[in-house]
Coordinates of C-alpha atoms in Angstrom, one line a residue:
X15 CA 2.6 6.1 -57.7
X16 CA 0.9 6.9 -54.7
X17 CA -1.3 4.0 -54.1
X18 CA 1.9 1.7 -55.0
X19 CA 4.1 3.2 -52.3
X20 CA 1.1 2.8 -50.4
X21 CA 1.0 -1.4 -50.9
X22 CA 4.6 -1.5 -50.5
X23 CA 4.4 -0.1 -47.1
X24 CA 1.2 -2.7 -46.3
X25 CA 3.0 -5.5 -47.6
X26 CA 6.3 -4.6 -45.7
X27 CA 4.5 -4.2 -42.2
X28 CA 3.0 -7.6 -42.9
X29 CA 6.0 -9.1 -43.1
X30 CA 7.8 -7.6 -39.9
X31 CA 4.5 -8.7 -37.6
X32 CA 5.0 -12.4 -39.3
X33 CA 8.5 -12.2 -38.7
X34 CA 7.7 -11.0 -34.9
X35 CA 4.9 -13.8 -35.0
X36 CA 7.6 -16.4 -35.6
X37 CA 10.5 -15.1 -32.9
X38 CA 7.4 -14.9 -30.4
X39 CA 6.7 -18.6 -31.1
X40 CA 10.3 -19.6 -31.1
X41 CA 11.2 -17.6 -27.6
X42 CA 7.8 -19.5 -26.3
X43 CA 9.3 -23.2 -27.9
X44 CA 12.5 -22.9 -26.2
X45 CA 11.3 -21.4 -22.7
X46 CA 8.7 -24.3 -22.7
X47 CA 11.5 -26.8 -23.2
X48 CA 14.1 -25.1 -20.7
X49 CA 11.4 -25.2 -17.9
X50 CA 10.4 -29.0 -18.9
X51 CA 14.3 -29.6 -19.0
X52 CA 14.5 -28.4 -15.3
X53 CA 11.2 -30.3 -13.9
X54 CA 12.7 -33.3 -15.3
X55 CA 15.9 -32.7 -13.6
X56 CA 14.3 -31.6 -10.0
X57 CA 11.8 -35.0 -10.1
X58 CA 15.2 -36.9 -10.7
X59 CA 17.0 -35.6 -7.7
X60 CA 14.3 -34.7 -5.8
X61 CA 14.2 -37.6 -2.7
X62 CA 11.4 -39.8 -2.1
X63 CA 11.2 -39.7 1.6
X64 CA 9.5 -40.8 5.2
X65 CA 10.7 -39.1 8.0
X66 CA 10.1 -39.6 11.6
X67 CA 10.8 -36.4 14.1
X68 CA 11.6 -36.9 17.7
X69 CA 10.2 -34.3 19.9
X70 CA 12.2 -33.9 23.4
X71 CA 9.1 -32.8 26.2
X72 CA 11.1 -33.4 28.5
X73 CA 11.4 -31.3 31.8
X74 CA 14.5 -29.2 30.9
X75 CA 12.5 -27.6 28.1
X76 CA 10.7 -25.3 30.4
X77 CA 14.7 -23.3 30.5
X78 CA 14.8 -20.0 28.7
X79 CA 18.5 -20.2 27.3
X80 CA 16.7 -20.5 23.9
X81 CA 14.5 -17.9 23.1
X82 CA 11.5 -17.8 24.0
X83 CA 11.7 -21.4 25.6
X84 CA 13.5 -24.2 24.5
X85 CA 10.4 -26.3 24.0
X86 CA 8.8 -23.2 21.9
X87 CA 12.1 -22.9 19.9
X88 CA 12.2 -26.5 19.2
X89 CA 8.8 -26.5 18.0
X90 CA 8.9 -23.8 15.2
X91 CA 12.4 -25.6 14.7
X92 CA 9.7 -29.1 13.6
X93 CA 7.5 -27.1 11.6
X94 CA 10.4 -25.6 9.7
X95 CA 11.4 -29.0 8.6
X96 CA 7.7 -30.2 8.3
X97 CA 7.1 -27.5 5.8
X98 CA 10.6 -28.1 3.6
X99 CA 10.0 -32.1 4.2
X100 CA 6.5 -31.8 2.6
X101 CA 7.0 -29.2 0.2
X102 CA 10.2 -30.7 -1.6
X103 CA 8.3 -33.4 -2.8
X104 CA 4.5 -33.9 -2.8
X105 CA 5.0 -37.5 -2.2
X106 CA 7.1 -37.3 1.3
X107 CA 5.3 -38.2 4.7
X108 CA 6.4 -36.8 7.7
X109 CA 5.4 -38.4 11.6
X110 CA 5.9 -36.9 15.0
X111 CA 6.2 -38.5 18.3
X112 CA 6.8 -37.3 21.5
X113 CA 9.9 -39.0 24.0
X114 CA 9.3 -38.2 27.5
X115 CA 6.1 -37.9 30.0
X116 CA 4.5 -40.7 30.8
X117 CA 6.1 -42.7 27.8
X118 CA 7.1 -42.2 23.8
X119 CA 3.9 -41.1 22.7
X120 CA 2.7 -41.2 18.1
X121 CA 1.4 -37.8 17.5
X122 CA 1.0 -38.1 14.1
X123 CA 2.2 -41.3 11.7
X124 CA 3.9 -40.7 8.2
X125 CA 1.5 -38.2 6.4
X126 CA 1.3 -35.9 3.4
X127 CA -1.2 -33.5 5.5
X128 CA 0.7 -30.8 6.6
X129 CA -1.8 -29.5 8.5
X130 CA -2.6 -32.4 10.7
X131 CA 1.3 -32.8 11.2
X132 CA 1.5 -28.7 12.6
X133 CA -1.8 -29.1 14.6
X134 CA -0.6 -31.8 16.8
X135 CA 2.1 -29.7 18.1
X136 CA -0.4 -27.7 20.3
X137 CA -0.8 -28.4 23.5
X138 CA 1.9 -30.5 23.9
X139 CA 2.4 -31.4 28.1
X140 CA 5.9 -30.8 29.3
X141 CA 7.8 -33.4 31.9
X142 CA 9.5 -36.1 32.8
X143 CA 13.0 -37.3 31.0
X144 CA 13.8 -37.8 27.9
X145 CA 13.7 -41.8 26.5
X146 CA 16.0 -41.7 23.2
X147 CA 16.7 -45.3 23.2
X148 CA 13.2 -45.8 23.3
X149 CA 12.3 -43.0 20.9
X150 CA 14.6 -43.9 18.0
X151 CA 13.1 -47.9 18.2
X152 CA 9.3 -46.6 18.0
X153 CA 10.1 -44.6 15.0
X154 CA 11.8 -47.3 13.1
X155 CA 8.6 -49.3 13.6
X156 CA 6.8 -46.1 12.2
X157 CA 8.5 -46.2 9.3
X158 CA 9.1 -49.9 8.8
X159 CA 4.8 -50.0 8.3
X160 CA 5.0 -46.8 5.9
X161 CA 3.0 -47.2 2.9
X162 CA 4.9 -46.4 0.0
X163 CA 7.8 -48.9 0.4
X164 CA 9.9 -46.7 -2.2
X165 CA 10.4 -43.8 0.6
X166 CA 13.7 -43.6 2.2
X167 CA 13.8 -44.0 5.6
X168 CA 15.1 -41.2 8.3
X169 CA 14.5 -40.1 11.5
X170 CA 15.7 -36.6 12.9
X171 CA 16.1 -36.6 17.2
X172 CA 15.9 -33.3 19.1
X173 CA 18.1 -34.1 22.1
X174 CA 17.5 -31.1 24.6
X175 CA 18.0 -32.9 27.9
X176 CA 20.6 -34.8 29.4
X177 CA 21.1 -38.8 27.5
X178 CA 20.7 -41.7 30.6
X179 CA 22.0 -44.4 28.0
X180 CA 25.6 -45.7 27.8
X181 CA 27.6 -45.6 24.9
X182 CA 27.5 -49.3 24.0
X183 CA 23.8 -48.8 24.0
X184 CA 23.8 -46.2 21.5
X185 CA 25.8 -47.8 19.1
X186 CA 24.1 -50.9 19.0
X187 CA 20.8 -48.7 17.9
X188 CA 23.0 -47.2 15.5
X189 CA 23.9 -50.1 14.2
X190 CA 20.3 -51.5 13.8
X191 CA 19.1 -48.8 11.8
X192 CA 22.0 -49.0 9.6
X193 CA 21.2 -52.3 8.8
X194 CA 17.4 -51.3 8.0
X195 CA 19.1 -48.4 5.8
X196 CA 17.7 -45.9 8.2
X197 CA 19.3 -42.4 8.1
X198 CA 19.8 -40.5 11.7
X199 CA 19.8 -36.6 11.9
X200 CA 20.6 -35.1 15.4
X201 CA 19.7 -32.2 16.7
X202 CA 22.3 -31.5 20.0
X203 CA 21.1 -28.1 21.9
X204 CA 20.2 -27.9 25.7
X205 CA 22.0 -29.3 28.2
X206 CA 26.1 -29.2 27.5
X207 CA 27.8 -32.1 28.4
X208 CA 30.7 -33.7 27.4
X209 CA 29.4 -36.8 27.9
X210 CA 25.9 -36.3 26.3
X211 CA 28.0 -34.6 23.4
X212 CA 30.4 -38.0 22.7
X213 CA 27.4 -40.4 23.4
X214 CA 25.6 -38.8 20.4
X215 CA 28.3 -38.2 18.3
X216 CA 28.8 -42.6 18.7
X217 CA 25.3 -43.0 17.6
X218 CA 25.3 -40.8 14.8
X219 CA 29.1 -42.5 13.6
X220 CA 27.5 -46.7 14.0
X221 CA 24.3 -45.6 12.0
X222 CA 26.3 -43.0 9.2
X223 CA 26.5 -45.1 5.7
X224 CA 27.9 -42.4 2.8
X225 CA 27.4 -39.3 4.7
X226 CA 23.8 -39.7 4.9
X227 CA 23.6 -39.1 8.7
X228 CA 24.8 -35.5 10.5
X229 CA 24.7 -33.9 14.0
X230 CA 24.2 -30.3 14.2
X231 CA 25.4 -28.7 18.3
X232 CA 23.2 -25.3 18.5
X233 CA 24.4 -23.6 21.5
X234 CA 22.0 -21.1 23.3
X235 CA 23.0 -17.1 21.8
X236 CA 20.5 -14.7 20.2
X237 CA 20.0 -16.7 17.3
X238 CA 16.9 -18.7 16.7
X239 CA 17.1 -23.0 16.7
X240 CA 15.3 -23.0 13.5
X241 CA 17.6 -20.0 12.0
X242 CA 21.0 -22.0 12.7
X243 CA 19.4 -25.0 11.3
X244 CA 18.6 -23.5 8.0
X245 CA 22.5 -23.5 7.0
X246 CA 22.8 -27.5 8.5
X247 CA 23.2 -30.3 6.2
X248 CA 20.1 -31.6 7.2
X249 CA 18.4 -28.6 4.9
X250 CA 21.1 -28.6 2.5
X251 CA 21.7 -32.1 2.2
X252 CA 24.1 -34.5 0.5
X253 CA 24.0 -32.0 -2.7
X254 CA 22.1 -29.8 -4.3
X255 CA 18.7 -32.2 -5.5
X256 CA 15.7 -32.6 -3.4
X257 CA 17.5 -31.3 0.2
X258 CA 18.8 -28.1 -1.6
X259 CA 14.9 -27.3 -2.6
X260 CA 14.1 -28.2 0.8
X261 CA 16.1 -25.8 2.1
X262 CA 14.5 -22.9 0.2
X263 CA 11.1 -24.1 0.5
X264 CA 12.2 -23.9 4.3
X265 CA 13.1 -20.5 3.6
X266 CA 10.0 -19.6 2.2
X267 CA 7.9 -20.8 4.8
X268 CA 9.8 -19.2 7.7
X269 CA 8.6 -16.0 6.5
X270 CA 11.2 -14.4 4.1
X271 CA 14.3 -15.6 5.7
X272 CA 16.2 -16.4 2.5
X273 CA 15.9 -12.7 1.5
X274 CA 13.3 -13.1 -1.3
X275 CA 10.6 -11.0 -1.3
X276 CA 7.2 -12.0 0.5
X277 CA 9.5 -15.6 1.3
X278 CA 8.6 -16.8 -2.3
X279 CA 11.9 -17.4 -4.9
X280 CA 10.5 -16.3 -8.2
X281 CA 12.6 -18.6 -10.2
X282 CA 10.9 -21.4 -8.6
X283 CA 7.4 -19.8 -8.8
X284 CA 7.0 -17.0 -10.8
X285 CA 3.3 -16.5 -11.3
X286 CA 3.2 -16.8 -7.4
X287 CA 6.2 -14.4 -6.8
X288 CA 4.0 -12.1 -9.4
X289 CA 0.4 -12.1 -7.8
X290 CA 1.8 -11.4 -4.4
X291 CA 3.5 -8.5 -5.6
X292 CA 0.6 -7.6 -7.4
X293 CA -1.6 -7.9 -4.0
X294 CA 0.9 -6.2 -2.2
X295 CA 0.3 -3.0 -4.6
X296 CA -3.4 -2.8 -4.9
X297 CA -3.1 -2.9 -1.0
X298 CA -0.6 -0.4 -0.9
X299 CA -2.7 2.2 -3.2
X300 CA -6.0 1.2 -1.5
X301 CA -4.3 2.2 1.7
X302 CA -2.7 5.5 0.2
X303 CA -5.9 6.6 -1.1
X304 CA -7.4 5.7 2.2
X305 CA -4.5 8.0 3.8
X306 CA -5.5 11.0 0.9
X307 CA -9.1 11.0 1.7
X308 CA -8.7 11.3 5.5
X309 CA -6.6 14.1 5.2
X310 CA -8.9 15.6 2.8
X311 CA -12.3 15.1 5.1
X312 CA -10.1 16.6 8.1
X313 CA -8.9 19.5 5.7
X314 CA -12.5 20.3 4.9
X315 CA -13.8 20.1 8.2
X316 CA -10.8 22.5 9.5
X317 CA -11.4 25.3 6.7
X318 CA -15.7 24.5 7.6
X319 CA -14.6 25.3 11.7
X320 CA -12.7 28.4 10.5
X321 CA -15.6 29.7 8.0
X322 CA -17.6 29.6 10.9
X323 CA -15.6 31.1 13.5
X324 CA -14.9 34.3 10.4
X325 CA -18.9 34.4 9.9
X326 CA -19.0 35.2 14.1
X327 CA -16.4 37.5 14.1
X328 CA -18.4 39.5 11.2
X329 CA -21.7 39.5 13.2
X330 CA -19.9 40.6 15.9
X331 CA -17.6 43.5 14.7
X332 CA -21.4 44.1 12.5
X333 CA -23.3 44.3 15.4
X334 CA -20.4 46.3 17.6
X335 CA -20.5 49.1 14.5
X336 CA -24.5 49.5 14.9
X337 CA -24.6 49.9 18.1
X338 CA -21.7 52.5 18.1
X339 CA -23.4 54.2 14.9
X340 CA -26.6 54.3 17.6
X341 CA -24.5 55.8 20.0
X342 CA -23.1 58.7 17.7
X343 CA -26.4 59.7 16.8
X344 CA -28.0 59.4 20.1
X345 CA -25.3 62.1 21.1
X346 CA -25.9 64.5 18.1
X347 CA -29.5 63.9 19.1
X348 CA -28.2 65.1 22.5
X349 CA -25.9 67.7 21.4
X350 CA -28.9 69.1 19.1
X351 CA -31.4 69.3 22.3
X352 CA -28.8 71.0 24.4
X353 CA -28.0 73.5 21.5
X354 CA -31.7 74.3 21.4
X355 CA -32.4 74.4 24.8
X356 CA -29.3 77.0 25.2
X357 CA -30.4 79.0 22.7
X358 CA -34.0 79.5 24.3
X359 CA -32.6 79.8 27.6
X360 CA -30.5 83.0 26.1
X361 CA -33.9 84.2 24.6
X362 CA -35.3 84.0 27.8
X363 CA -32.5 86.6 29.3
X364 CA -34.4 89.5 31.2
X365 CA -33.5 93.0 29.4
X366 CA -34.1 95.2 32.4
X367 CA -30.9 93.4 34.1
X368 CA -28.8 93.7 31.0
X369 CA -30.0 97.5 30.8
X370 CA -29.0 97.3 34.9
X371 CA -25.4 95.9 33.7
X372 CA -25.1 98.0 30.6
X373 CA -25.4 101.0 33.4
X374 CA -23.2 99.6 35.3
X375 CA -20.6 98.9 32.5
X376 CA -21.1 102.6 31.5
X377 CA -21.6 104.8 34.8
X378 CA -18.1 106.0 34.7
X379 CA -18.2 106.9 31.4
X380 CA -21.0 109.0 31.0
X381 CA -20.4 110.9 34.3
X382 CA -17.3 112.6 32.6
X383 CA -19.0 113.1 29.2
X384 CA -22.3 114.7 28.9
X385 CA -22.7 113.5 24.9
X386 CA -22.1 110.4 26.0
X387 CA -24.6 110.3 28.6
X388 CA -27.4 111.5 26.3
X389 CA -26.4 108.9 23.3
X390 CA -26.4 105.8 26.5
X391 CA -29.8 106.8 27.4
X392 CA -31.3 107.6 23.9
X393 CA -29.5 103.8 23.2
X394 CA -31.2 102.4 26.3
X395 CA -34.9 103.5 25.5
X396 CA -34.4 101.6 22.1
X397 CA -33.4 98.8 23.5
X398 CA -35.9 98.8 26.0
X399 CA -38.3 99.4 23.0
X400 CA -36.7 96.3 21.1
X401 CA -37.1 94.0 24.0
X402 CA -41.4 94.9 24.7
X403 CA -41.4 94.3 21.2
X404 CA -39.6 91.1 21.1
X405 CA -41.6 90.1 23.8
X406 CA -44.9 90.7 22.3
X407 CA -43.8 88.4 19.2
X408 CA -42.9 85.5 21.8
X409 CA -46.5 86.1 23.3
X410 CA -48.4 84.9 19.8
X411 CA -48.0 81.4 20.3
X412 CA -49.1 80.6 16.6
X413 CA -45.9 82.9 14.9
X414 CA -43.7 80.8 17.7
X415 CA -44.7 77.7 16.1
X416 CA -44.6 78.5 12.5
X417 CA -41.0 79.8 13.5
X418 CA -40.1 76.3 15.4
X419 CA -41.8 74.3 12.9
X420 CA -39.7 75.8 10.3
X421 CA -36.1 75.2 12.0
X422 CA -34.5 71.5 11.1
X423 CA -34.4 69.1 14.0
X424 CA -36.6 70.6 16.3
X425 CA -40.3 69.2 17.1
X426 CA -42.5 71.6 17.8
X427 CA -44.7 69.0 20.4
X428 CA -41.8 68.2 22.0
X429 CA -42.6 68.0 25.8
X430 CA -39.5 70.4 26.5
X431 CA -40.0 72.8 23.8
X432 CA -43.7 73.4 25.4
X433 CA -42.5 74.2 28.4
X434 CA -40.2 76.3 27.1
X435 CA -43.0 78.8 25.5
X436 CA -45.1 78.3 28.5
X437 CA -42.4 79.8 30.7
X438 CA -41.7 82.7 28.0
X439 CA -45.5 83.6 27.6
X440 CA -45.6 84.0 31.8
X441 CA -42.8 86.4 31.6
X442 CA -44.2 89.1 30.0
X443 CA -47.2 88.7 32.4
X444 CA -44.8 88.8 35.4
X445 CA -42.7 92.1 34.0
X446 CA -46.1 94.0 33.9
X447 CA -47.0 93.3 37.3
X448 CA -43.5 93.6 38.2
X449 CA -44.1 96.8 36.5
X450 CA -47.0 98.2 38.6
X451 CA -46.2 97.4 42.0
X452 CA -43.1 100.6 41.5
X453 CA -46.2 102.7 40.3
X454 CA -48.1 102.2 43.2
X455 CA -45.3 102.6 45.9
X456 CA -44.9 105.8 44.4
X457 CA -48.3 107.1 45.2

């Protein structure tokens, strides 16, 4: 029973990771054919295009209304639209020229190379007026000798400074390109005029066939040019095909300005979306653990600084100890001497003037009591007795020095403690003749 309950549940876990195996390839069929569904959709309103820009170098760029210049906020403006032109479809071309200085000036013809198209923006020379006329005729003969003949044509005009044409003038351009089925974007910011305003506003109305052709008025504020123009038809478009992917690939490139994050829509490229999120991370960690092993290194060498200062303070409070244990027994050592010195100096005392003071103590006494008298003097002789006895023990030197060697902490050829016994060994000698000079005064 055991092995069949066994099989059973073998056979039934088979069956669920086929049954798994089958949603997995049916979830993997249809995404496949939703995301072919939507390339086939975007390459059928995405717009096959060659677009001319119109740079104004003019001398009224050099005015700060626009931060940080207008010149440098017109420029990030053109590689904003550069960037969405080339990236909405990988067959678009995009030219620059420049109208004013000496004289409307190529930069660049209609080219996929995005590259060449941003690098000819540099070191651009600022002055003289602006040509439009002039500037609008030279890029129609750019595009006119494109070489895919199935591009649209359109050319998009920065108009910074003031416009020297009449309004007849205008709208005879307009009408030319019209007829050549060229599409005119218009940039107004700069200079306001009334005048400059209508004039442009008269070009853009002769050349506009089915709202293909737009003017956008940016006045000077805090926003950027290439901000405002994000939210312009000239992004967005007629509807929401190729222009409308311009737009966020515009987005993208201007550094996260549509909100998404590192400026890349994951819907339109996830696996890009997910590797710079995945960067992003592995930096993120390699920076944290960066962060952790500083702190560590610095925590080490703080407790390694404090180790050694504690290791210091020991030695010293070690070495401050010895030398006060030194001191303390330098002073018993003292104390000791002193003791011993004391006690020999009292040895030393000379009986005959303790007999003298005893007699003095005791005079009184002994005159009123006869007893007494007797039992003072009888007391005296003994202690006279005593004493020449005493002092005949101090005269042998060796019983001295058995007697010193034999008390603790006294050194018997210690330079004091000989001069001690030399001095008691000469006073015997000195009572004696002390003794005899009386005798011989009384002869």
């Amino acid at each position: 029973m055991c092995l069949l309950e066994a099989d059973d549940h073998l056979v039934q876990r088979h069956l669920f990771r086929r049954e798994q195996e089958n949603y997995r390839f049916i979830f993997q069929t249809l995404q496949f054919l939703l995301r072919f569904t939507l390339f086939i959709h975007q390459s059928s309103t995405m717009v096959l295009e060659a677009t001319m820009i119109c740079i104004d170098n003019s001398e009224w760029m050099r005015n700060g209304d626009y931060a940080p210049t207008r010149f440098q906020a017109q420029a990030d403006a053109v590689n904003l639209i550069c960037g969405a032109k080339t990236q909405s479809n990988p067959e678009n071309t995009v030219g620059v020229l420049t109208m004013a200085g000496k004289g409307v000036r190529v930069l660049v013809t209609p080219t996929t190379d995005l590259g060449k198209i941003l690098a000819c923006m540099h070191g651009l020379e600022i002055g003289g007026e602006m040509n439009l006329a002039a500037g609008i005729q030279v890029a129609q003969l750019a595009l006119k000798h494109r070489q895919n003949k199935k591009q649209q044509q359109r050319i998009i005009v920065f108009a910074g400074g003031p416009v020297r044409y009449d309004k007849k003038v205008l709208e005879m351009i307009g009408k030319k390109l019209k007829k050549n089925s060229v599409a005119l974007d218009v940039v107004n910011f700069g200079e306001e005029d009334e005048a400059k305003t209508e004039k442009l506003e008269a070009l853009v109305a002769a050349v506009n066939n089915n709202d293909s052709s737009h003017i956008v008025h940016v006045p000077a504020g805090s926003n950027a040019l290439s901000d405002v123009l994000l939210s312009t038809p000239i992004f967005t478009g007629d509807g929401e095909g190729g222009s409308g992917f311009a737009a966020a690939a515009a987005a993208a490139a201007a550094g996260g300005v549509s909100g998404f994050d590192f400026g890349v829509d994951p819907n339109l490229d996830p696996e890009l979306a997910l590797a710079l999120r995945v960067s992003m991370e592995e930096e993120r960690a390699r920076q944290e653990a960066a962060a952790k092993k500083a702190a560590d290194d610095s925590s080490k060498q703080g407790k390694e600084g404090e180790s050694t200062s504690q290791d210091a303070t020991m030695s010293e409070n070690v070495g401050a100890s010895a030398s006060e244990s030194e001191n303390k027994k330098d002073d018993l050592m003292d104390d000791e001497n002193a003791l011993l010195q004391q006690a020999l100096a009292m040895s030393m005392d000379d009986p005959a003037a303790t007999v003298t003071t005893r007699d003095t103590d005791m005079s009184e006494a002994a005159a009123d009591d006869q007893d007494l008298a007797l039992a003072l003097q009888y007391s005296m002789q003994e202690d006279a007795k005593d004493q020449s006895d005493m002092s005949k023990l101090l005269a042998d030197q060796s019983f001295v020095s058995s007697i010193l060697t034999n008390l603790p902490g006294v050194d018997p050829n210690d330079p004091s403690v000989k001069d001690l016994l030399a001095s008691m060994q000469n006073q015997p000698e000195k009572k004696e003749d002390d003794d005899k000079a009386p005798k011989e005064d009384d002869k």
